[in-house]
Tab-separated table of C-alpha atoms in Angstrom:
chain	number	residue	atom	x	y	z
H	1	MET	CA	33.436	39.245	1.346
H	2	LYS	CA	34.483	42.172	3.861
H	3	PRO	CA	38.131	42.735	4.183
H	4	ASP	CA	38.365	41.508	7.725
H	5	SER	CA	36.693	38.378	6.374
H	6	GLN	CA	39.222	38.114	3.578
H	7	ALA	CA	42.194	38.797	6.055
H	8	LEU	CA	40.867	36.022	8.347
H	9	LYS	CA	40.359	33.350	5.465
H	10	ALA	CA	43.943	34.236	4.302
H	11	SER	CA	45.519	34.005	8.107
H	12	LEU	CA	43.760	30.439	8.231
H	13	GLN	CA	45.137	29.235	5.094
H	14	LYS	CA	48.534	30.325	5.548
H	15	ARG	CA	48.340	28.614	9.104
H	16	GLU	CA	47.043	25.532	7.534
H	17	LEU	CA	50.077	25.414	5.020
H	18	GLU	CA	52.447	25.976	7.801
H	19	LEU	CA	50.925	23.010	9.971
H	20	GLN	CA	50.706	20.845	6.942
H	21	ARG	CA	54.410	21.419	6.288
H	22	LEU	CA	55.221	20.797	9.721
H	23	ILE	CA	53.444	17.870	10.109
H	24	ARG	CA	54.713	16.334	6.922
H	25	GLN	CA	58.369	17.303	8.152
H	26	MET	CA	57.641	15.572	11.601
H	27	LYS	CA	56.581	12.228	9.905
H	28	PHE	CA	59.651	12.275	7.639
H	29	ASP	CA	62.115	12.684	10.811
H	30	GLN	CA	59.890	10.082	12.494
H	31	LEU	CA	58.586	12.025	15.062
H	32	HIS	CA	54.919	11.228	14.654
H	33	GLN	CA	54.808	9.735	17.943
H	34	SER	CA	55.427	12.786	20.085
H	35	THR	CA	53.224	14.896	21.840
H	36	VAL	CA	53.811	18.105	19.892
H	37	TYR	CA	53.033	16.368	16.513
H	38	LYS	CA	49.827	15.332	17.948
H	39	ASN	CA	49.029	19.004	18.965
H	40	LEU	CA	50.012	20.249	15.570
H	41	GLU	CA	47.372	17.610	14.197
H	42	LEU	CA	44.543	18.864	16.416
H	43	GLU	CA	45.525	22.354	15.607
H	44	LEU	CA	45.164	21.715	12.043
H	45	ASP	CA	42.050	20.014	12.387
H	46	SER	CA	40.547	23.071	14.427
H	47	VAL	CA	42.098	25.442	11.339
H	48	LYS	CA	40.114	23.191	8.641
H	49	THR	CA	36.927	23.553	10.940
H	50	GLN	CA	37.198	27.138	10.896
H	51	LEU	CA	37.647	27.378	7.064
H	52	ASN	CA	34.754	25.418	6.380
H	53	GLN	CA	32.722	27.035	8.947
H	54	HIS	CA	33.751	30.482	7.075
H	55	VAL	CA	33.042	28.967	3.530
H	56	GLU	CA	29.582	27.834	5.133
H	57	ASP	CA	28.683	31.287	6.480
H	58	LYS	CA	29.307	32.632	3.085
H	59	ARG	CA	26.553	30.574	1.344
């Protein structure tokens, strides 16, 4: 993998973990009906898609 590719993957993985933590905390705080929560879920899906594409590009 190229360094830029590795940095991108690391950045996406870091953001994925951040989003998962935020979403988990919002569920715990019973904020799962909020617009912010829904936007975070959409962003998490987007990050996961980008990570999957990154993995598939390496095959």
